CSV table of C-alpha atoms (C1' of nucleotides) in Angstrom, one decimal:
chain,number,residue,atom,x,y,z
M,10,MET,CA,-21.0,-12.0,-47.1
M,11,ILE,CA,-18.3,-10.0,-45.6
M,12,THR,CA,-15.9,-10.6,-43.3
M,13,PHE,CA,-14.5,-8.1,-41.0
M,14,ILE,CA,-10.8,-8.6,-40.5
M,15,LYS,CA,-10.0,-6.9,-36.6
M,16,GLN,CA,-6.9,-4.8,-38.1
M,17,HIS,CA,-4.4,-4.7,-35.7
M,18,SER,CA,-4.1,-0.8,-34.2
M,19,CYS,CA,-2.3,0.3,-31.1
M,20,LYS,CA,-5.3,3.0,-31.1
M,21,ASP,CA,-7.7,0.5,-30.9
M,22,GLU,CA,-5.9,-1.7,-28.1
M,23,LEU,CA,-6.2,1.0,-25.9
M,24,LYS,CA,-9.9,2.4,-26.7
M,25,ALA,CA,-10.6,-1.3,-25.8
M,26,SER,CA,-9.1,-0.5,-22.5
M,27,ASN,CA,-10.6,2.5,-22.0
M,28,LEU,CA,-7.6,4.5,-21.9
M,29,LYS,CA,-7.1,7.5,-24.0
M,30,VAL,CA,-5.1,7.6,-27.0
M,31,THR,CA,-2.1,9.7,-26.2
M,32,PRO,CA,1.1,10.0,-28.4
M,33,ALA,CA,3.1,8.7,-25.8
M,34,ARG,CA,0.8,5.7,-25.4
M,35,ILE,CA,0.6,5.2,-29.3
M,36,GLY,CA,4.0,5.5,-28.7
M,37,VAL,CA,5.2,2.8,-26.4
M,38,MET,CA,2.8,0.7,-27.6
M,39,ARG,CA,4.1,0.7,-31.1
M,40,PHE,CA,7.7,0.4,-29.6
M,41,LEU,CA,7.1,-2.5,-27.9
M,42,GLU,CA,5.1,-4.3,-31.0
M,43,SER,CA,8.7,-3.5,-33.2
M,44,VAL,CA,10.9,-5.1,-31.1
M,45,SER,CA,11.5,-9.1,-30.5
M,46,LYS,CA,13.3,-8.5,-27.0
M,47,PRO,CA,11.6,-6.9,-23.7
M,48,ALA,CA,13.1,-3.1,-23.3
M,49,ASP,CA,13.4,-1.0,-20.1
M,50,ALA,CA,11.9,2.0,-19.7
M,51,GLU,CA,14.8,4.3,-20.5
M,52,THR,CA,15.3,2.3,-24.1
M,53,ILE,CA,11.8,2.8,-24.9
M,54,LEU,CA,11.9,7.0,-24.0
M,55,LYS,CA,15.0,7.2,-26.1
M,56,ASP,CA,13.2,5.7,-28.8
M,57,LEU,CA,10.2,7.9,-28.5
M,58,ASN,CA,12.2,11.2,-28.4
M,59,LYS,CA,14.0,10.0,-31.6
M,60,GLU,CA,10.3,9.8,-33.0
M,61,GLY,CA,9.6,14.0,-31.8
M,62,ILE,CA,7.5,12.5,-28.8
M,63,ASN,CA,9.2,13.5,-25.3
M,64,PRO,CA,7.7,12.6,-22.4
M,65,ASP,CA,8.7,12.9,-19.0
M,66,PRO,CA,10.3,9.7,-17.5
M,67,ALA,CA,7.3,9.8,-15.1
M,68,THR,CA,5.2,9.4,-17.6
M,69,ILE,CA,6.4,6.5,-19.3
M,70,TYR,CA,6.4,4.9,-15.9
M,71,ARG,CA,2.9,5.8,-15.5
M,72,ILE,CA,2.1,4.1,-18.9
M,73,LEU,CA,3.9,1.2,-18.4
M,74,ASP,CA,2.0,1.0,-15.3
M,75,ILE,CA,-1.1,1.2,-16.9
M,76,LEU,CA,-0.8,-1.1,-19.9
M,77,SER,CA,0.7,-3.9,-17.5
M,78,GLY,CA,-2.5,-3.4,-15.4
M,79,LYS,CA,-4.9,-3.8,-18.6
M,80,GLY,CA,-2.9,-6.8,-19.6
M,81,LEU,CA,-1.7,-5.2,-22.7
M,82,ILE,CA,1.9,-5.8,-21.7
M,83,GLN,CA,4.0,-7.9,-19.4
M,84,LYS,CA,6.5,-6.7,-17.1
M,85,ILE,CA,9.5,-9.2,-16.8
M,86,GLU,CA,12.6,-8.9,-14.9
M,87,LEU,CA,16.0,-11.1,-16.0
M,88,GLY,CA,18.1,-10.0,-13.1
M,89,GLU,CA,19.3,-6.8,-13.9
M,90,GLY,CA,17.7,-5.0,-11.0
M,91,LYS,CA,15.3,-3.2,-13.2
M,92,TYR,CA,11.9,-4.0,-15.1
M,93,ARG,CA,11.7,-5.0,-18.8
M,94,TYR,CA,8.6,-4.7,-20.9
M,95,GLU,CA,7.2,-7.0,-24.0
M,96,LYS,CA,4.0,-6.8,-25.4
M,97,SER,CA,1.7,-9.7,-24.4
M,98,GLU,CA,1.3,-11.5,-27.5
M,99,ASN,CA,4.9,-11.7,-27.6
M,100,HIS,CA,5.3,-13.8,-24.2
M,101,HIS,CA,7.9,-16.3,-24.2
M,102,HIS,CA,11.2,-17.3,-22.0
M,103,HIS,CA,14.5,-16.0,-22.6
M,104,LEU,CA,18.3,-17.1,-22.6
M,105,ILE,CA,19.9,-14.2,-20.8
M,106,CYS,CA,24.1,-14.5,-21.3
M,107,THR,CA,25.6,-13.4,-18.0
M,108,ASN,CA,28.9,-12.7,-20.0
M,109,CYS,CA,27.4,-10.5,-22.6
M,110,GLY,CA,24.2,-9.6,-21.8
M,111,LYS,CA,22.8,-11.3,-25.1
M,112,ILE,CA,19.2,-11.8,-25.1
M,113,GLU,CA,17.4,-14.9,-26.9
M,114,ASP,CA,14.1,-16.3,-27.0
M,115,VAL,CA,13.4,-20.1,-26.2
M,116,LYS,CA,9.7,-20.5,-27.8
M,117,ALA,CA,8.1,-23.5,-25.5
M,118,ASP,CA,4.9,-23.9,-23.7
M,119,PHE,CA,6.0,-27.0,-21.8
M,120,VAL,CA,4.9,-24.3,-19.0
M,121,SER,CA,1.1,-24.0,-19.3
M,122,ASN,CA,1.1,-28.1,-19.1
M,123,LEU,CA,2.4,-27.5,-15.3
M,124,GLU,CA,-0.3,-24.8,-14.4
M,125,GLY,CA,-2.8,-27.9,-14.3
M,126,GLN,CA,-0.7,-29.5,-11.8
M,127,ILE,CA,0.1,-26.7,-9.4
M,128,ARG,CA,-3.8,-26.2,-9.2
M,129,GLU,CA,-4.6,-29.6,-8.4
M,130,LYS,CA,-1.4,-30.0,-5.6
M,131,ASN,CA,-1.1,-26.6,-4.2
M,132,GLY,CA,-4.8,-25.1,-5.1
M,133,PHE,CA,-2.7,-22.1,-6.6
M,134,LEU,CA,-4.6,-20.5,-9.4
M,135,VAL,CA,-1.8,-19.5,-12.0
M,136,LYS,CA,-2.6,-16.4,-13.9
M,137,SER,CA,1.0,-15.5,-15.4
M,138,HIS,CA,4.6,-17.2,-15.2
M,139,SER,CA,8.5,-16.2,-16.0
M,140,LEU,CA,10.7,-18.8,-16.9
M,141,GLU,CA,13.9,-17.3,-17.5
M,142,PHE,CA,17.8,-19.4,-18.2
M,143,PHE,CA,20.8,-17.6,-17.6
M,144,GLY,CA,24.5,-19.1,-18.9
M,145,LEU,CA,26.5,-18.4,-21.4
M,146,CYS,CA,25.6,-17.8,-25.6
M,147,LYS,CA,27.3,-19.2,-28.1
M,148,ASN,CA,30.1,-16.8,-28.7
M,149,CYS,CA,30.7,-16.7,-25.1
M,150,GLN,CA,31.3,-20.4,-23.7
M,151,ASN,CA,35.2,-20.3,-25.7
E,7,MET,CA,36.2,-48.9,9.1
E,8,ILE,CA,35.7,-45.8,10.0
E,9,THR,CA,33.5,-43.5,7.9
E,10,PHE,CA,33.9,-39.8,8.0
E,11,ILE,CA,30.6,-38.4,7.6
E,12,LYS,CA,31.0,-34.9,6.5
E,13,GLN,CA,29.1,-32.2,9.0
E,14,HIS,CA,27.8,-29.6,7.5
E,15,SER,CA,28.7,-26.4,8.9
E,16,CYS,CA,28.7,-22.7,7.3
E,17,LYS,CA,32.0,-22.0,8.8
E,18,ASP,CA,33.4,-24.8,6.6
E,19,GLU,CA,31.5,-23.6,3.6
E,20,LEU,CA,33.2,-20.2,3.4
E,21,LYS,CA,36.8,-21.9,4.2
E,22,ALA,CA,36.0,-23.7,1.1
E,23,SER,CA,35.2,-20.9,-0.8
E,24,ASN,CA,38.5,-19.3,0.3
E,25,LEU,CA,36.2,-16.8,2.1
E,26,LYS,CA,37.5,-15.4,5.8
E,27,VAL,CA,35.1,-16.6,8.5
E,28,THR,CA,33.2,-13.4,9.6
E,29,PRO,CA,30.5,-13.1,12.4
E,30,ALA,CA,28.6,-11.7,9.6
E,31,ARG,CA,29.1,-14.0,7.1
E,32,ILE,CA,28.3,-16.8,9.7
E,33,GLY,CA,24.9,-15.1,10.3
E,34,VAL,CA,23.6,-14.7,6.6
E,35,MET,CA,24.5,-18.3,6.2
E,36,ARG,CA,22.9,-19.5,8.9
E,37,PHE,CA,19.9,-17.3,8.5
E,38,LEU,CA,19.4,-18.6,4.7
E,39,GLU,CA,19.8,-22.0,5.7
E,40,SER,CA,17.4,-21.9,8.3
E,41,VAL,CA,14.3,-20.0,6.6
E,42,SER,CA,12.2,-22.0,3.9
E,43,LYS,CA,11.7,-19.0,2.0
E,44,PRO,CA,14.3,-16.5,0.1
E,45,ALA,CA,15.0,-13.6,2.1
E,46,ASP,CA,15.9,-9.8,0.9
E,47,ALA,CA,18.5,-8.2,2.3
E,48,GLU,CA,16.4,-6.2,4.9
E,49,THR,CA,15.0,-9.4,6.1
E,50,ILE,CA,18.7,-10.6,6.5
E,51,LEU,CA,19.9,-7.7,8.5
E,52,LYS,CA,17.0,-7.5,11.3
E,53,ASP,CA,17.3,-11.5,11.8
E,54,LEU,CA,21.5,-10.7,12.3
E,55,ASN,CA,20.4,-7.8,14.9
E,56,LYS,CA,18.5,-10.0,17.0
E,57,GLU,CA,21.5,-12.2,17.3
E,58,GLY,CA,23.2,-9.4,18.2
E,59,ILE,CA,25.5,-9.3,14.8
E,60,ASN,CA,25.0,-5.4,13.8
E,61,PRO,CA,26.3,-5.1,10.4
E,62,ASP,CA,26.0,-2.4,8.0
E,63,PRO,CA,23.6,-2.6,5.4
E,64,ALA,CA,26.7,-2.2,2.6
E,65,THR,CA,28.4,-5.0,4.2
E,66,ILE,CA,25.0,-7.0,4.2
E,67,TYR,CA,25.1,-6.7,0.2
E,68,ARG,CA,28.8,-7.2,0.2
E,69,ILE,CA,28.4,-10.9,1.6
E,70,LEU,CA,25.3,-11.4,-0.3
E,71,ASP,CA,27.5,-10.3,-3.5
E,72,ILE,CA,30.2,-12.5,-2.9
E,73,LEU,CA,28.4,-15.4,-1.5
E,74,SER,CA,26.3,-15.5,-4.6
E,75,GLY,CA,29.5,-15.1,-6.8
E,76,LYS,CA,30.9,-18.7,-4.8
E,77,GLY,CA,27.7,-19.7,-5.9
E,78,LEU,CA,26.7,-20.5,-2.3
E,79,ILE,CA,23.6,-18.8,-2.8
E,80,GLN,CA,21.2,-18.0,-5.6
E,81,LYS,CA,19.6,-14.3,-6.2
E,82,ILE,CA,16.6,-14.3,-7.5
E,83,GLU,CA,13.9,-12.3,-8.4
E,84,LEU,CA,10.2,-12.3,-7.8
E,85,GLY,CA,8.7,-9.2,-9.3
E,86,GLU,CA,9.2,-6.8,-6.4
E,87,GLY,CA,11.8,-4.9,-7.5
E,88,LYS,CA,14.3,-6.2,-5.1
E,89,TYR,CA,16.2,-9.2,-4.8
E,90,ARG,CA,15.7,-12.2,-2.4
E,91,TYR,CA,17.8,-14.8,-1.6
E,92,GLU,CA,18.4,-18.7,-1.4
E,93,LYS,CA,20.8,-21.0,0.1
E,94,SER,CA,22.0,-23.1,-3.4
E,95,GLU,CA,20.8,-26.7,-1.8
E,96,ASN,CA,17.4,-25.0,-1.6
E,97,HIS,CA,16.4,-24.2,-5.0
E,98,HIS,CA,13.1,-24.5,-5.9
E,99,HIS,CA,10.5,-22.6,-7.6
E,100,HIS,CA,8.1,-20.2,-6.5
E,101,LEU,CA,4.1,-19.6,-6.2
E,102,ILE,CA,3.6,-16.1,-5.6
E,103,CYS,CA,0.4,-14.6,-4.6
E,104,THR,CA,-0.3,-11.5,-6.5
E,105,ASN,CA,-3.0,-10.7,-3.8
E,106,CYS,CA,-1.6,-11.1,-0.5
E,107,GLY,CA,2.2,-11.7,-1.3
E,108,LYS,CA,2.2,-15.3,0.1
E,109,ILE,CA,5.2,-16.8,-1.5
E,110,GLU,CA,5.0,-20.7,-1.4
E,111,ASP,CA,7.3,-23.3,-2.9
E,112,VAL,CA,6.7,-26.3,-5.4
E,113,LYS,CA,9.4,-28.8,-6.4
E,114,ALA,CA,9.6,-29.3,-10.0
E,115,ASP,CA,12.7,-30.6,-11.7
E,116,PHE,CA,11.2,-30.8,-15.2
E,117,VAL,CA,13.2,-27.9,-16.1
E,118,SER,CA,16.4,-29.7,-15.9
E,119,ASN,CA,14.8,-31.8,-18.9
E,120,LEU,CA,15.0,-28.6,-21.3
E,121,GLU,CA,18.7,-27.6,-20.6
E,122,GLY,CA,19.9,-30.4,-22.8
E,123,GLN,CA,17.4,-29.4,-25.8
E,124,ILE,CA,18.3,-25.7,-25.0
E,125,ARG,CA,22.0,-26.6,-25.6
E,126,GLU,CA,21.2,-28.0,-28.9
E,127,LYS,CA,18.9,-26.0,-30.2
E,128,ASN,CA,20.2,-22.9,-29.3
E,129,GLY,CA,24.2,-23.5,-28.3
E,130,PHE,CA,23.6,-21.6,-25.3
E,131,LEU,CA,24.8,-23.1,-22.2
E,132,VAL,CA,22.4,-23.0,-19.2
E,133,LYS,CA,23.9,-22.3,-15.7
E,134,SER,CA,20.9,-21.3,-13.9
E,135,HIS,CA,17.3,-20.8,-14.4
E,136,SER,CA,14.5,-19.2,-12.3
E,137,LEU,CA,10.9,-20.5,-13.0
E,138,GLU,CA,8.2,-18.2,-10.9
E,139,PHE,CA,4.1,-18.8,-11.3
E,140,PHE,CA,2.0,-15.6,-10.3
E,141,GLY,CA,-1.3,-15.7,-9.6
E,142,LEU,CA,-3.7,-16.8,-6.6
E,143,CYS,CA,-3.0,-18.9,-3.5
E,144,LYS,CA,-6.1,-20.8,-2.0
E,145,ASN,CA,-7.1,-18.1,0.3
E,146,CYS,CA,-7.0,-15.6,-2.0
E,147,GLN,CA,-9.6,-17.5,-4.5
E,148,ASN,CA,-12.7,-16.3,-3.3
G,18,DT,C1',-16.8,20.5,-19.9
G,19,DT,C1',-14.6,17.5,-17.2
G,20,DA,C1',-12.0,13.3,-16.0
G,21,DG,C1',-7.9,11.9,-17.3
G,22,DG,C1',-3.0,12.4,-18.6
G,23,DT,C1',1.1,15.0,-18.1
G,24,DG,C1',5.3,17.8,-16.5
G,25,DC,C1',8.3,18.9,-13.2
G,26,DA,C1',10.4,18.6,-9.0
G,27,DA,C1',11.2,16.6,-5.2
G,28,DA,C1',11.1,12.1,-2.3
G,29,DT,C1',11.6,7.1,-2.3
G,30,DG,C1',14.1,2.6,-1.6
G,31,DA,C1',17.2,-0.6,-2.9
G,32,DT,C1',21.9,-0.8,-4.0
G,33,DT,C1',26.8,0.5,-4.7
G,34,DT,C1',30.8,2.8,-3.9
G,35,DG,C1',35.4,5.1,-1.9
G,36,DC,C1',38.0,5.5,1.6
G,37,DA,C1',39.7,5.0,6.3
G,38,DA,C1',39.9,2.0,9.9
G,39,DT,C1',39.7,-2.8,11.5
G,40,DA,C1',39.5,-8.1,12.0
G,41,DA,C1',40.8,-12.8,9.9
G,42,DT,C1',44.7,-15.5,9.0
D,6,DA,C1',52.4,-8.2,9.0
D,7,DT,C1',49.3,-8.7,5.1
D,8,DT,C1',45.0,-8.5,2.9
D,9,DA,C1',40.5,-8.9,3.1
D,10,DT,C1',36.5,-7.3,5.4
D,11,DT,C1',33.7,-3.6,7.4
D,12,DG,C1',31.7,1.3,9.1
D,13,DC,C1',30.4,5.2,7.4
D,14,DA,C1',28.9,8.5,4.8
D,15,DA,C1',27.7,10.3,0.4
D,16,DA,C1',26.3,8.8,-4.7
D,17,DT,C1',23.7,6.2,-7.7
D,18,DC,C1',19.9,4.1,-10.2
D,19,DA,C1',15.4,2.7,-11.3
D,20,DT,C1',11.1,4.1,-9.5
D,21,DT,C1',7.2,6.6,-7.4
D,22,DT,C1',4.5,10.6,-5.7
D,23,DG,C1',2.2,15.3,-5.0
D,24,DC,C1',0.3,19.1,-7.1
D,25,DA,C1',-0.7,22.2,-10.8
D,26,DC,C1',-1.6,22.1,-15.9
D,27,DC,C1',-3.0,20.4,-19.9
D,28,DT,C1',-6.1,17.9,-23.3
D,29,DA,C1',-8.6,14.0,-25.1
D,30,DA,C1',-13.3,12.7,-25.2
DNA sequence: TTAGGTGCAAATGATTTGCAATAAT
DNA sequence: ATTATTGCAAATCATTTGCACCTAA
């Protein structure tokens, strides 16, 4: 018996979402896969530039928009007045140091339990959520 | 025995934070006290205008900034690319309908429990948090 | 070929800033 | 009187849009 192991690929993900495969799109997907912290548009663009891909900022925004529309990435806000993006599989919560700006991760799935309660109490169907903590990281408490 | 009941007053709150009492500041405090949903700068300004107070937008932003700096109000983001503000005592979480934009409240204090755990596990001192749910409200599920 | 993707330049929207005039204590 | 606060106008920053050109399928 032969088992086909689904080899993960940015290109395949794009195709699976009926999106044309372009260098800029591959670059964005790759980058978001490689980083542990959610990244903003500017950071993403600069990384692509390093790899010799030079899309217009408008293109980056359009790509981020379509990818989050397809659910491949998540658009989040961390109280900075701009958006950050993360690969959907990387979803987790953050600890944002209000002093130095450091962003740490917290893995916690307690929120999932709440969604059922909300459905019952409020009749609201939760599709996604954000949970962020602001405060002082270890280094900034002195 | 005479009991002094602390009569809540916007002016007193301002004074207690060493802020000068001005019409615009009173107006902002009053408005945020009167509404159940977090409001954006534009909405706040329009309300003040109705009451005959006509500050410049820049003044509104400066007031919102100083009030949140003093902890009298909270600055939050609901995925709209702008900030909203709420009276600190009104802190709660929101259900944001991604279809019609309706904002509902959820009262829940389960998050408080987490802050202790985060302190232990991550050494991170939580000062505030945000928890928002995105999905479809009752009306928009059909 | 052709629908979808991109570059460029200009527009938008929220928020911020410098500075001089003004009002709260 | 003194210092904080405000108004005004201009600047900034992130993001969006119109349109002509280009490219992946």
